[in-house]
Structures are given as C-alpha cells and as structure tokens.
Coordinates of C-alpha atoms in Angstrom, one line a residue:
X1 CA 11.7 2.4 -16.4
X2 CA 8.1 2.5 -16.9
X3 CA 7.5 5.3 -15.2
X4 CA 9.9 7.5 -17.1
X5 CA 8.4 6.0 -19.9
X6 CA 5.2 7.0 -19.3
X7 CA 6.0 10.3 -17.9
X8 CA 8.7 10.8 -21.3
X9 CA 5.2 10.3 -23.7
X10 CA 3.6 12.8 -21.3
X11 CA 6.4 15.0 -21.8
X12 CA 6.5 14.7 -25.6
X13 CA 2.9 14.9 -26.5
X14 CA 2.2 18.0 -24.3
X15 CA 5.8 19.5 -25.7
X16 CA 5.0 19.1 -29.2
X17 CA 1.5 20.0 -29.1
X18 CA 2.9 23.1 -27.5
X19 CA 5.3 23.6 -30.3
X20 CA 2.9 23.2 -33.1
X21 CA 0.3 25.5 -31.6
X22 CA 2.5 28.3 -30.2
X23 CA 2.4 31.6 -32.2
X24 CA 5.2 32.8 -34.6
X25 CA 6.6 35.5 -32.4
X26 CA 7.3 32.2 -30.2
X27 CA 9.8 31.3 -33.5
X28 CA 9.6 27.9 -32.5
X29 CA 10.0 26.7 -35.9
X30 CA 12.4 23.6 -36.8
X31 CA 14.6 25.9 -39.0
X32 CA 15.4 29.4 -39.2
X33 CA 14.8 31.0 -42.4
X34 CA 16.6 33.9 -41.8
X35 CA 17.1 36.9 -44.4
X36 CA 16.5 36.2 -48.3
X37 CA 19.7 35.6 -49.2
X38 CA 20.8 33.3 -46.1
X39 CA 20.6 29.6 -45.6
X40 CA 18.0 27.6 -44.0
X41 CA 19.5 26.8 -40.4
X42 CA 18.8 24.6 -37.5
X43 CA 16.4 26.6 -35.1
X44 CA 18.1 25.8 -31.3
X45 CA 15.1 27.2 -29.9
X46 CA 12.3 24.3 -30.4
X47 CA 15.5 21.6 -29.7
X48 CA 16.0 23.5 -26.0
X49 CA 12.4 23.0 -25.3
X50 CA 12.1 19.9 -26.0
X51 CA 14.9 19.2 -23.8
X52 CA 13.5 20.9 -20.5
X53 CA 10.3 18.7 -20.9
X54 CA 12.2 15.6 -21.0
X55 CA 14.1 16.7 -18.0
X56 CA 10.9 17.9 -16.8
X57 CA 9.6 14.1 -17.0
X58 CA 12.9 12.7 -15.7
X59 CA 12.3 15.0 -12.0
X60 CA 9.0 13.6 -12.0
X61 CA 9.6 10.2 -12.4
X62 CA 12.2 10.5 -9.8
X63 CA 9.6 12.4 -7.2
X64 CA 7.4 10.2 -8.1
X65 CA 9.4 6.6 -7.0
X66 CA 11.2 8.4 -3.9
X67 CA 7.6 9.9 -2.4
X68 CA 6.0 6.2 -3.4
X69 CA 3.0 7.9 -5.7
X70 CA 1.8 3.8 -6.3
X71 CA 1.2 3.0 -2.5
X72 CA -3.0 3.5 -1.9
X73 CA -4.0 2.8 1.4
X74 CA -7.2 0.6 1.2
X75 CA -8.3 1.4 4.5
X76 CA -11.6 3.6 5.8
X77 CA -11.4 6.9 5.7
X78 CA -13.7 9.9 6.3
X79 CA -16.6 9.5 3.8
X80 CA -16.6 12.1 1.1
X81 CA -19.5 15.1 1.6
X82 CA -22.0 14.7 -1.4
X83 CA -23.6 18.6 -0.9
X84 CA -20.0 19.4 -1.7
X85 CA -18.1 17.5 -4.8
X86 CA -15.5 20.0 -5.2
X87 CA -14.7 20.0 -1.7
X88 CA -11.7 17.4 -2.2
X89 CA -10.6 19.5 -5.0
X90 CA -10.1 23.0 -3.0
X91 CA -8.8 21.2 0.0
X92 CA -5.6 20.0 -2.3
X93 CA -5.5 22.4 -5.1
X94 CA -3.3 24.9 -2.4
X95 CA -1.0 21.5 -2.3
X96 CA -0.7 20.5 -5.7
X97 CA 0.1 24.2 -6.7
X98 CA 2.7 24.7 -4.7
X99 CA 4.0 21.9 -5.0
X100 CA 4.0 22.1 -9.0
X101 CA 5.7 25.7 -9.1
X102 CA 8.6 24.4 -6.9
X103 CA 9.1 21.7 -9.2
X104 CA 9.1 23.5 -11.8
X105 CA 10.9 26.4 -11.0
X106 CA 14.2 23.8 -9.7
X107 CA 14.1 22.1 -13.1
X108 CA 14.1 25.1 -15.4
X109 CA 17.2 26.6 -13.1
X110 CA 18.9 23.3 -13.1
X111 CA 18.0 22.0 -17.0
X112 CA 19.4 25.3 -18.0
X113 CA 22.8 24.5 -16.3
X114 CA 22.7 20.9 -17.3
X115 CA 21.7 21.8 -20.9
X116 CA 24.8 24.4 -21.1
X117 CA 27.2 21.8 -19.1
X118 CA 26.2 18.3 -21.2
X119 CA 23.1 18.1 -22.5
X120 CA 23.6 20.6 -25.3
X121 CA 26.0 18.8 -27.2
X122 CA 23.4 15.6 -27.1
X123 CA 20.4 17.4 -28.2
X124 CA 22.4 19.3 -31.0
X125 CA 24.0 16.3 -32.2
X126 CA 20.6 14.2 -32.4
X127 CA 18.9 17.7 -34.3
X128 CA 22.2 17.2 -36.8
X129 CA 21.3 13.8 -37.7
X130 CA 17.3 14.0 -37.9
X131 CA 16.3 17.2 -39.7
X132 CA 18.7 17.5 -42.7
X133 CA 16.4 14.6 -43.9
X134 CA 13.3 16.8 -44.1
X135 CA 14.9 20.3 -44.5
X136 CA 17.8 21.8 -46.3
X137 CA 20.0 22.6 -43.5
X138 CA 23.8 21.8 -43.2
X139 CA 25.1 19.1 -41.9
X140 CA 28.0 20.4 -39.9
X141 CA 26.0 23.5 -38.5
X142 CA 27.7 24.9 -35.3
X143 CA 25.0 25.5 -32.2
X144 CA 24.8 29.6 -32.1
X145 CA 24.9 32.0 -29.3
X146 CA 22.9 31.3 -26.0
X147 CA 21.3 34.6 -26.1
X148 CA 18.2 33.8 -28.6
X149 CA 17.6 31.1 -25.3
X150 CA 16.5 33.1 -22.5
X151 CA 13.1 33.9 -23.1
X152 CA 12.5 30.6 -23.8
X153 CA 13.0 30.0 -20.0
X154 CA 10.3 32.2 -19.3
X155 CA 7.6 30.4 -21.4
X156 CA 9.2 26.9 -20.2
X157 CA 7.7 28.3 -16.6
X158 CA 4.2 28.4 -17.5
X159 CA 4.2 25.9 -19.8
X160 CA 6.3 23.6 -17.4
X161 CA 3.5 24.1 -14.5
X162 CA 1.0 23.5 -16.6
X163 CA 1.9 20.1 -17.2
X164 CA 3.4 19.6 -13.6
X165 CA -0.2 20.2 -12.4
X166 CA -1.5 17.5 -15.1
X167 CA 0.6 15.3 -13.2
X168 CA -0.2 15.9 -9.9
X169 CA -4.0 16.8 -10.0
X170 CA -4.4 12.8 -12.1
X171 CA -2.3 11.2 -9.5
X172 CA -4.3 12.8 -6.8
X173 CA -7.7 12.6 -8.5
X174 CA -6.7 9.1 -9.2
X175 CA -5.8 7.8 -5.8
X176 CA -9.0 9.5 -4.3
X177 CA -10.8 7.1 -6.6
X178 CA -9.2 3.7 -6.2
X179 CA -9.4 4.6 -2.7
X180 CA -13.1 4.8 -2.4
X181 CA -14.8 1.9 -0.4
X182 CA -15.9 -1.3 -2.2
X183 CA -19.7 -0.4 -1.5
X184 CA -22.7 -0.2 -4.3
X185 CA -25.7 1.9 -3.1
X186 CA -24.7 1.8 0.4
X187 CA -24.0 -2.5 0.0
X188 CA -20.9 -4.5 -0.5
X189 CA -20.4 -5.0 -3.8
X190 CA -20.9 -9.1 -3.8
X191 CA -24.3 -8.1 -2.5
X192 CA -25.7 -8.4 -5.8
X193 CA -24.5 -11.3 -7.0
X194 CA -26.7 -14.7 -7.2
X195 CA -24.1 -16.4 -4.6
X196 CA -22.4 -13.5 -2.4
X197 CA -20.6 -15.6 -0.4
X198 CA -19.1 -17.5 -3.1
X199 CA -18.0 -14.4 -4.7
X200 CA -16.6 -13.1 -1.9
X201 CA -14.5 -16.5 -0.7
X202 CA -13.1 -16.2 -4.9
X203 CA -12.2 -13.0 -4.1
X204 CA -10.5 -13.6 -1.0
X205 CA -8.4 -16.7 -2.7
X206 CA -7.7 -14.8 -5.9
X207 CA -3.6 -14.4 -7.1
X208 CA -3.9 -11.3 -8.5
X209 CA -3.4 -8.6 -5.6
X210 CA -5.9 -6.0 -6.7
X211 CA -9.1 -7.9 -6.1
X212 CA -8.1 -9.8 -3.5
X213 CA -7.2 -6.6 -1.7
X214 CA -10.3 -5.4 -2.3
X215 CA -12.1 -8.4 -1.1
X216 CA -10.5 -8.1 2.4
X217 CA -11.5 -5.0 2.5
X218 CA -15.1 -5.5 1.8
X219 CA -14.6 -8.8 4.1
X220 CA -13.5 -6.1 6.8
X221 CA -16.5 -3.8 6.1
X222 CA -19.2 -6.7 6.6
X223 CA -17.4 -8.1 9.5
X224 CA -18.2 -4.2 10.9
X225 CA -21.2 -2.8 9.5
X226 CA -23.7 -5.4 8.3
X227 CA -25.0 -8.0 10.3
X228 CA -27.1 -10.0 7.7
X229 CA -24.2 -10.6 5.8
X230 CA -22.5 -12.2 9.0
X231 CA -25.1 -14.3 9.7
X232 CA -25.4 -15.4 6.4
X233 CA -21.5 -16.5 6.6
X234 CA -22.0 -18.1 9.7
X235 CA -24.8 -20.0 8.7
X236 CA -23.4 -21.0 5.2
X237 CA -22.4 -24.8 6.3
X238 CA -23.5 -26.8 3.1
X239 CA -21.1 -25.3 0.8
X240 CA -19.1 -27.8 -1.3
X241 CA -15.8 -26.4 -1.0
X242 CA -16.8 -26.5 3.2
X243 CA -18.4 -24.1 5.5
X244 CA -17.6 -20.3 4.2
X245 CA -16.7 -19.2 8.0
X246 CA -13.8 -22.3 7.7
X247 CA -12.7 -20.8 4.3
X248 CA -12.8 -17.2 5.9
X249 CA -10.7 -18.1 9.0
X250 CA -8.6 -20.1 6.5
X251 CA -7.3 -17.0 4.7
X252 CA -7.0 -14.3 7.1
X253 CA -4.9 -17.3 9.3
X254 CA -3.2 -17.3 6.1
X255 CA -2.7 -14.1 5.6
X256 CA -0.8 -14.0 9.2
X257 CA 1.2 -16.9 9.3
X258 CA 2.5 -15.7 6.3
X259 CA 4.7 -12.7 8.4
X260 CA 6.2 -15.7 10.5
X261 CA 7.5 -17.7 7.0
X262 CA 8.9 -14.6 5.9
X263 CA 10.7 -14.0 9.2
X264 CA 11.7 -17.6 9.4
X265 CA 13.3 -17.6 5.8
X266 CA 15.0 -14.4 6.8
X267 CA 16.6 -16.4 9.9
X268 CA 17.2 -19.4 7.5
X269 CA 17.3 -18.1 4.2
X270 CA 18.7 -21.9 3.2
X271 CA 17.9 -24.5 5.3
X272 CA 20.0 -27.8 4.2
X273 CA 18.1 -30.0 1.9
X274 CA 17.4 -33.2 3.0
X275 CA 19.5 -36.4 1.9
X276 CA 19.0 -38.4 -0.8
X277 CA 20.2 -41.8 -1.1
X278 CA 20.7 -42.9 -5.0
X279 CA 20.4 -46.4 -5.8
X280 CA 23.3 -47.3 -8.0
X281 CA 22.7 -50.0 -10.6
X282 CA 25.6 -52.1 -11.9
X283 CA 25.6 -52.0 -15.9
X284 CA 26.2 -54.9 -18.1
X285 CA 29.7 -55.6 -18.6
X286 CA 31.3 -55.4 -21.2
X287 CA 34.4 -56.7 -21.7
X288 CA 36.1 -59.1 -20.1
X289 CA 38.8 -58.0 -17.2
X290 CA 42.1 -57.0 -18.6
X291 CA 45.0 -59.7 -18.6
X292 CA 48.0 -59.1 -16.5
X293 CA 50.6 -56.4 -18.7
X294 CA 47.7 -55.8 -21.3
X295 CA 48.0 -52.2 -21.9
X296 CA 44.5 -51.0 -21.4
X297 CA 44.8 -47.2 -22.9
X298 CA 46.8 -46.2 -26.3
X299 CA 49.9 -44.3 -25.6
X300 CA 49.7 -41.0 -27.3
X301 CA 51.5 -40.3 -30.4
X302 CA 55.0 -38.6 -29.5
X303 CA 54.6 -34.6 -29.9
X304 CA 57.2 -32.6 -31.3
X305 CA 59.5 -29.7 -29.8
X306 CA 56.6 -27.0 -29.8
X307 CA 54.0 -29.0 -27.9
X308 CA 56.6 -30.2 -25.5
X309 CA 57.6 -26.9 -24.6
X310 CA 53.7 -25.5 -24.4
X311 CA 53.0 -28.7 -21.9
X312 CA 55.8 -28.2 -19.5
X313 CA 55.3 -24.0 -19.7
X314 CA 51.6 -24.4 -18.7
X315 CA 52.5 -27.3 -16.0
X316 CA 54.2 -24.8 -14.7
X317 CA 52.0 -22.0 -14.6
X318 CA 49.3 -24.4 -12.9
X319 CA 51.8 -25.9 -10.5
X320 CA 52.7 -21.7 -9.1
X321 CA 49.4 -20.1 -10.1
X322 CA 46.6 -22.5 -8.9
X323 CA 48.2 -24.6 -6.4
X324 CA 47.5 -23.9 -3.0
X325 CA 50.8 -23.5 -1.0
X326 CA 52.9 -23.2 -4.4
X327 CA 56.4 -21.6 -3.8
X328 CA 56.4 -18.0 -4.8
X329 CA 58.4 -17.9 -7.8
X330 CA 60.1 -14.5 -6.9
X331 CA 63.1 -15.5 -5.5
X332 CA 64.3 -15.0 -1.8
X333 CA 67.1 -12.2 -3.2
X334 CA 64.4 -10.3 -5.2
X335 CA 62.0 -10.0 -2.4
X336 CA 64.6 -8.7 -0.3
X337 CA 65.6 -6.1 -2.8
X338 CA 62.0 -5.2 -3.2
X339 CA 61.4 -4.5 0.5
X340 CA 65.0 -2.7 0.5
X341 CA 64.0 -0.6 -1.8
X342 CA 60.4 0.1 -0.5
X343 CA 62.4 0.9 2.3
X344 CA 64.5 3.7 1.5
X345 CA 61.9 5.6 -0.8
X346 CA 58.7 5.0 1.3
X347 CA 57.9 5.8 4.9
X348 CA 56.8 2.9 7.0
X349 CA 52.9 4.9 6.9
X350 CA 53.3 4.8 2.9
X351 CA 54.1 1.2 2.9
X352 CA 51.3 0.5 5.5
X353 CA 48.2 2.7 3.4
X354 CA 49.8 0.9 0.2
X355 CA 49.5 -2.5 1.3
X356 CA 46.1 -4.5 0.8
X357 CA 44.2 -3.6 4.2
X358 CA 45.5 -0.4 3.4
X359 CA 43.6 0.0 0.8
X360 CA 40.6 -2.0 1.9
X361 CA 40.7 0.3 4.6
X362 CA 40.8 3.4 2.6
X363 CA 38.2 2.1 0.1
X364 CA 35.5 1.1 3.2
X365 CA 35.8 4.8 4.6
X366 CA 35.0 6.3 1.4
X367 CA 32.5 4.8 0.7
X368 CA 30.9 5.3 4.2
X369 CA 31.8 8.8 3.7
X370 CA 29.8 8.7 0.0
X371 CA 27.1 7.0 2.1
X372 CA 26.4 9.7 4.6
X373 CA 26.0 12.3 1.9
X374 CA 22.7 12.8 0.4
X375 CA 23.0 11.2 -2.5
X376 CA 24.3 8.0 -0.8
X377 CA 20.8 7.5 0.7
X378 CA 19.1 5.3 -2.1
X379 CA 22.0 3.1 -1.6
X380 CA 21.9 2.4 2.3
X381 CA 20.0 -1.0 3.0
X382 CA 18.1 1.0 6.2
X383 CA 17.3 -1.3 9.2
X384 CA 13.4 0.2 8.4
X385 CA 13.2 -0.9 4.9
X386 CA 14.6 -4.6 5.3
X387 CA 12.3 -5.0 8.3
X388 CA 9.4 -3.7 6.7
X389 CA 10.2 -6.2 3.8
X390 CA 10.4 -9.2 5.6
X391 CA 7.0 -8.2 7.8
X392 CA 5.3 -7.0 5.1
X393 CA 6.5 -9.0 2.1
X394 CA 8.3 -7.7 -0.9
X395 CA 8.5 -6.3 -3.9
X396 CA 4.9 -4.9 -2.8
X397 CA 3.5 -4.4 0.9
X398 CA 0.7 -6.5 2.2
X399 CA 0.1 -4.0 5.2
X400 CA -3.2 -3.4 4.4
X401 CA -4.5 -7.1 3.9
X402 CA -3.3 -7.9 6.8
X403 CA -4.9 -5.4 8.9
X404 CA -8.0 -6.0 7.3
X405 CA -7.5 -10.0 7.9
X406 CA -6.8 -9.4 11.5
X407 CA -9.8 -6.8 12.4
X408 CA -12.6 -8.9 10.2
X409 CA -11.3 -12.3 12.0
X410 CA -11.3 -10.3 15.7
X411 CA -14.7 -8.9 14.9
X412 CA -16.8 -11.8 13.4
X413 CA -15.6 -13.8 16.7
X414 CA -17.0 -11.1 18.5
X415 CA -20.0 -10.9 17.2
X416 CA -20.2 -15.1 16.8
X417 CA -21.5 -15.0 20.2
X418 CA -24.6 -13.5 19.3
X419 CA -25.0 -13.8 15.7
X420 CA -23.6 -17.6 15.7
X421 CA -26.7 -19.9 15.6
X422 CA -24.1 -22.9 15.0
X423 CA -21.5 -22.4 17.3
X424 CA -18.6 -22.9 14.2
X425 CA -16.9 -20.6 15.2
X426 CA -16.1 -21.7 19.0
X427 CA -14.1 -24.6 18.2
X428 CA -11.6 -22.5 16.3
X429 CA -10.7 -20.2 19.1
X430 CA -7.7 -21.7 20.0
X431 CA -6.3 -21.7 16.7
X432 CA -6.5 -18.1 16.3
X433 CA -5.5 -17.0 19.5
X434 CA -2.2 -19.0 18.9
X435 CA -2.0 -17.5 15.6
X436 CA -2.1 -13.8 16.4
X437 CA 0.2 -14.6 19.3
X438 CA 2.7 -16.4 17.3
X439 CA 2.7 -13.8 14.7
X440 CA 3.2 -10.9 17.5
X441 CA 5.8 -12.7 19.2
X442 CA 8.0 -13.4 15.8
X443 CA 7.9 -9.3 14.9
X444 CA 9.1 -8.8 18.2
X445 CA 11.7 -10.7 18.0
X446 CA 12.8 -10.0 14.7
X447 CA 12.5 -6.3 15.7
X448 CA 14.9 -7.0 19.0
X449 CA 17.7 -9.7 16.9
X450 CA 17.6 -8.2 13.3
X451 CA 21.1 -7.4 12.3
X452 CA 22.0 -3.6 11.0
X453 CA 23.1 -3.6 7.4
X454 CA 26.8 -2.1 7.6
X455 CA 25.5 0.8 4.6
X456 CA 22.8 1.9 7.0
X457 CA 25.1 4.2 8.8
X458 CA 22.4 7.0 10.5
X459 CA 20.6 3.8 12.1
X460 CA 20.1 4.3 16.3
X461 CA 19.5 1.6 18.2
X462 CA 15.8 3.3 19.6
X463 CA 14.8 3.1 16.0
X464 CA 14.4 -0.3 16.2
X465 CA 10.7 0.0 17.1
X466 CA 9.9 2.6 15.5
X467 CA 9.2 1.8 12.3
X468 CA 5.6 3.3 11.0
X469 CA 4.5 0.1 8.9
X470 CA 5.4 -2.7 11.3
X471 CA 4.5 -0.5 13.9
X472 CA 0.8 -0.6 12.3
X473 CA 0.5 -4.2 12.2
X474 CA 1.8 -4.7 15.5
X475 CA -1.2 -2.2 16.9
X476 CA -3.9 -3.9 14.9
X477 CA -2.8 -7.6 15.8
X478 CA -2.8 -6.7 19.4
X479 CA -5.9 -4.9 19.1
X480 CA -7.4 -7.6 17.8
X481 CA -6.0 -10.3 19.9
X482 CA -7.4 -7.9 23.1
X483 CA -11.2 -8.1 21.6
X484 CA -10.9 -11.9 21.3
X485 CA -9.7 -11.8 25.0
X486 CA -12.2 -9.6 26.3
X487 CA -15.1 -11.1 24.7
X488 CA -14.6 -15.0 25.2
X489 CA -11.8 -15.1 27.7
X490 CA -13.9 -16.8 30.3
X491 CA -14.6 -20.0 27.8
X492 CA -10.8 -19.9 26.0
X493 CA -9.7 -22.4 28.7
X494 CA -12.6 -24.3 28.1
X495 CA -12.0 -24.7 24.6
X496 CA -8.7 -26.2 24.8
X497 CA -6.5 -23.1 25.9
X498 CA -4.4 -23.5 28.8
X499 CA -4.0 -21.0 31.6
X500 CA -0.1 -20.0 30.4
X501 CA -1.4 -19.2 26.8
X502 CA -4.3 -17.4 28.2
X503 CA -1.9 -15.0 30.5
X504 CA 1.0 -14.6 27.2
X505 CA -1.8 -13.8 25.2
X506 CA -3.0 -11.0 27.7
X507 CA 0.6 -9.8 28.3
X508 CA 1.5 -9.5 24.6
X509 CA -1.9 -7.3 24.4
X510 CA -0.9 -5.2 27.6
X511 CA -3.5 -6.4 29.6
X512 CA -1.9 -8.9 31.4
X513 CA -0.2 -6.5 34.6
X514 CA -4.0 -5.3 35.2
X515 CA -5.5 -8.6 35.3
X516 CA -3.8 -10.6 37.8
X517 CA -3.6 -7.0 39.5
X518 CA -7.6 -7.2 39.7
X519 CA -7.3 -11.0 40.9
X520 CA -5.7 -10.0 43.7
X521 CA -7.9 -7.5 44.8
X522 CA -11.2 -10.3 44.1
X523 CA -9.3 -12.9 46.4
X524 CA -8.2 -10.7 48.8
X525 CA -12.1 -9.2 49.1
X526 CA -13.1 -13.1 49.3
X527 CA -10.8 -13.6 52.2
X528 CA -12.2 -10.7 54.0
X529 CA -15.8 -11.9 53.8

C-alpha cells in the first residue's frame, strides 16, 4: 500500500500540473462553458485524464512489487569509469525507454477499456459530488458521448511516458547510488573516525539492517583489500568489550548459525514447552464442614410455563446439536424417503458429485485449475520462495550479509597466518570450520526433505537445487570453507579437529574424492622407494 501511495502522489502531482499548464486547445478545463446561452457543464475530458494516471500509478506499483525494484545487491561490482559519468546513463537509457513506452502503451489500451467497462461510472460519480461545490454545474448531469475522448489518448501517450521514464530513470539512478561501495577517498569509511574498530564492531551489531549491511560489507572489503586495517583488528586485544577479532568471528558465526535456527524452526515450528509444576497453596477455611442433610446451595425459585418450555427446547437442541454421537433427529422413515426419492430423480453420478467429497472434490480441481493460469501465480506458495525464506530469512533477505560474513571470516583466517602477530585467531579454527559445515549440511538437507506446498503445482522435482539465492550461499560457504581448508589444513587436526571432520569438511567442499585420490598416489610412491 505504500507503494501505490507513493506512486498515486506521483501520479497526481505530475497529472495536475499537466492539467493546469496545458494549452486551451487541450480544453482541459473543469467545466465546459459551451455557447452563450448554454449551461456550464462537467468537462469529461480533464476527469478521463486524471483517471489514466491513476491507472498509470496502479501498473507501476504492480511492476514494481512483482520485478522486486527494493532488492539492491550490496555486493562488488565493476567500478564506475570517472573519464566517463554519463556512461551508466547511455548504457540503460535504451532499457528504460523501451521499457517505459511498453508500459505505457498497455495501460492507455487497457485504461481505455476499463474506463468504458467500470471505471467511468466511478470517476463520473466522484466529478458529480466535488465540482458543483465550486462551479455552477448540475447535479444530475449525464456523462456525454465518448467521441470528445479520443484525442485525449493521444496526448495521454506522451504525457504517460514522460512520467513512466521519471519512474524508471529514479529507481535506476537510485539503486546505482545506494549501491556504490562504502569507501571515502579510496578508504573504508570508519577509516576516519578516532576509534575505527569500534565503529566498525557498532556497525556490525547494529538492529537496524541498513548500516549493519553496510558494515559487512566494508568488513568484507578490509578483510580483501587493506592489510593495515587487518592487522590493526588482529592486534586490537585490550578492548573492553574483548578482543575486536572475537567480536568479528562472533557475528559473522552469527550471522550463519542463524540459517540453521531458521531451518530448525521450520522442522519444529512448535516444540512442546517444558512442564511446569504449580505449587498449590491451601486457603484459609472458611466455614465450617456442612452438617449431614444441610442443604448447602438455595434451590432456585420455581419458573413459570415460558421458562420451562425455553429450558427443555434448548436441552434439547444441545443434547442433538452438540453432542457427539447424538441420535439424528430425522427419523428412520424420513431418511428412507429422502434416499427414495434422491433415487428416482438423480442418477447414482449426480448423487455421488452432490455429496460432500463430491464437492470437495470439485472445489480442489478448480482451484488447481485457477492456480495453473496466470493469474493464479501470486497465489502458489512455490517450493523456491518458502525455501529461500527459511535460508534467507523473511520478510527481507539476508543473502548478502551472509555472503559477506562468510568471505571476510574465510579471508581474515587466511591471511591470520601472516598478518597474525598473536596467534588469536588459531584457537578458533575449529569452531568455524564446524560452523560453515553445519550450516552447509542443514541447506542440503532442507533442500533434499522440504515438503512441496500442494498450490505449487508447476514445481519438478530437479528444481529442488536450483534455486538462484540459496544456490548463492551454498557457493560462497563452500568457497569459503575450501580457503580455510587449503590454507591451514595441515594444523586443523592439531587444533582440536579430528580426522572425520577434516575429510566431511573436504567432501562438502568437493575436494574430498581428489585428496585421498592424491594419498594414494604419495603412499604408493613411498612404497616403491
């Protein structure tokens, strides 16, 4: 709803400004004044307008939702040439144009239909109550012929596509900004602040998602391209809130572990609560015990004919309604005349679609049918969607923290073997390994056991992994699991890894076939010398 609001103002301001500015051969006055001796009447032209722009604003409110205009990817991209500024600009304008006069050109054929079909009657009807409060007009006026209405269609198209590239050319221009790298003269952006550590770690363990994205980005950045700023985390012990690489490693840990509670709570969305054993307390007494044939309660006062008969009528609605197992109160006779009769006028195929699975039945394939039309695709519950949900979290997607938490972990305990004049980062080897293959392993299993929604009737069973987002995260967990691997696989087992966490961790990474492959080949060269 905020989008259409938005885009509705849009709409408005640019339509009325049009309105006001256009020339009088345009006639796109409120009223018609018509000859000198006619009445002042309700100009249709200005009211049709005014409608296309508002349909105008619902397409692109629409376009906008289903192609997902919010998602920005905070990830690095090629940097932008600074000999040529408008080079961004003619690369998309081609786009946006064309994409603008198709738009435009479907909702002036289509808002002319739907202005004919239903939305004429509205717009006239809303004219009828607000003008005649600034203008002499009638009240009951009739709309008039459609002819005075056609040009209108033709200014609508340029007008229309002026504002649909508005649209397009802020969202683009837009995006291309948010998306530029958090850098300041060539230098993360904490780099000039009196504690850039500190402001980075804030960042990173902000709630609100927009700095915190951009702080695992620029966490990713320094992991990759600037080594004083690594060795400045690594060598950042004496902080009081404890060493910034332990507050690092804390929240891109976090950051992963979080897909695994997801997928757990999809498995059990509600696991039993535990016990809880209430201590009773006796209260004071009271009175004393009763005597034996002391009445304890008051009789009720006797009721007269009227609330007798209202007590024993709704006894016995409750006793046939609402009691499990109650007698049907149709007698035997009746039933039997009913089915004798169903039986002469109704085929034994009638009787079966009539009956309650019949309809059940009927009602499942419809909608199935409804379903695997075009306009039953927002309401499937696709095997892609829900998966991406639980992996990526909901109502927004977390894909791009969590690729930047997984490649700036991988890459700072790479480079920790050179750049690490502390050794911290060694003794937390083992819990990231386990980390990143625990987090692998629970995708691929919910990938493999995740029921399909019965609405998501196109689903095929190969589509299971192939799913672009999860797909993502599965590539840059397993690519950052193989650099850990491949840079301090020869001390894992020293650290507290054992030999069958070493080879899952290689397997889940792809390497694992080659390795022991190359083993063999080392013994059996050892055995020959």
């Amino acid at each position: 709803m905020q989008t259409l609001l938005w885009y509705f103002i849009s709409a408005f301001l640019f339509g009325e400004v049009y309105i006001w500015s256009a020339s009088t051969d345009a006639k796109l006055g409120h009223v018609d004044v018509g000859r000198p001796y006619e009445r002042q009447r309700i100009n249709e032209r200005p009211i049709f307008v005014r409608t296309l722009f508002f349909y105008l604003s619902v397409v692109q409110s629409v376009l906008h939702l289903y192609h997902d205009y919010d998602k920005i990817s905070l990830r690095p991209h090629a940097p932008r040439s600074s000999s040529e500024p408008l080079a961004w600009i003619k690369k998309q304008g081609l786009t946006i144009a064309h994409t603008s006069v198709l738009r435009v050109a479907f909702t002036t054929a289509t808002g002319a239909i739907l202005y004919l079909v239903i939305l004429r009657h509205i717009s006239w009807s809303i004219a009828l109550r607000i003008l005649p409060t600034f203008f002499t007009v009638p009240k009951n006026q009739q709309p008039p012929y459609l002819f005075g209405l056609v040009d209108i269609l033709a200014r609508f198209l340029l007008q229309g596509l002026l504002l649909e590239i508005l649209w397009e050319f802020s969202n683009a221009m837009f995006t291309d900004h948010v998306t530029e790298e958090p850098l300041k003269r060539g230098q993360p952006l904490t780099s000039d602040s009196r504690d850039p550590n500190g402001s980075l770690l804030h960042g990173l363990k902000t709630k609100k998602k927009i700095p915190k994205a951009f702080a695992f980005w620029e966490l990713d950045i320094i992991a990759t391209q600037f080594e004083d700023r690594r060795r400045a985390l690594f060598m950042d012990v004496d902080r009081m809130t404890g060493p910034a690489w332990k507050q690092i490693k804390d929240v891109c840990l976090t950051e992963l572990q979080k897909i695994d509670k997801r997928i757990q709570q999809y498995f059990n969305p509600n696991p039993p609560a535990p016990e809880q054993v209430l201590e009773t307390q006796k209260l004071p007494s009271i009175l004393d015990p009763p005597k034996p044939g002391q009445e304890v309660f008051e009789k009720s006062a006797p009721q007269g004919l009227i609330a007798n008969t209202a007590n024993g009528v709704s006894d016995f609605a409750r006793s046939h309604g609402q009691t499990p197992g109650a007698q049907n109160p149709i007698s035997p006779q009746a039933q039997k005349l009913l089915k004798y009769t169903a039986d002469k006028t109704m085929s034994a195929k009638t009787q079966e679609e009539l009956s309650p699975a019949g309809i059940s039945g009927r009602a499942k394939d419809w909608t199935l049918r409804f379903l695997r039309t075009p306009a039953g695709k927002p309401f499937r519950f696709s095997f892609s969607r829900r998966a991406t949900a639980v992996v990526l979290g909901a109502p927004t997607s977390n894909e791009d923290n969590i690729l930047h938490a997984a490649n700036a972990l991988s890459t700072l305990v790479v480079r920790s073997l050179l750049e690490d004049d502390y050794g911290v980062v060694a003794k937390d080897l083992p819990e990231i390994v386990r980390t990143f293959v625990a987090t692998i392993k629970s995708i691929k299993n919910l990938l493999q056991t995740m029921k399909v929604h019965w609405t998501d009737v196109g689903f095929k069973e190969e589509q299971r992994g192939e799913i672009k987002e999860v797909e993502n995260v599965m590539t840059g967990l397993k690519e950052g699991l193989e650099k850990i691997l491949m840079a301090e696989g020869e001390y894992l087992e020293g650290l507290g890894l054992n030999r069958k966490e070493i080879n899952e961790a290689k397997e889940l990474t792809g390497k694992g076939k080659k390795e022991n492959k190359e083993e063999v080949e080392m013994k059996e060269k050892a055995r020959s010398k």
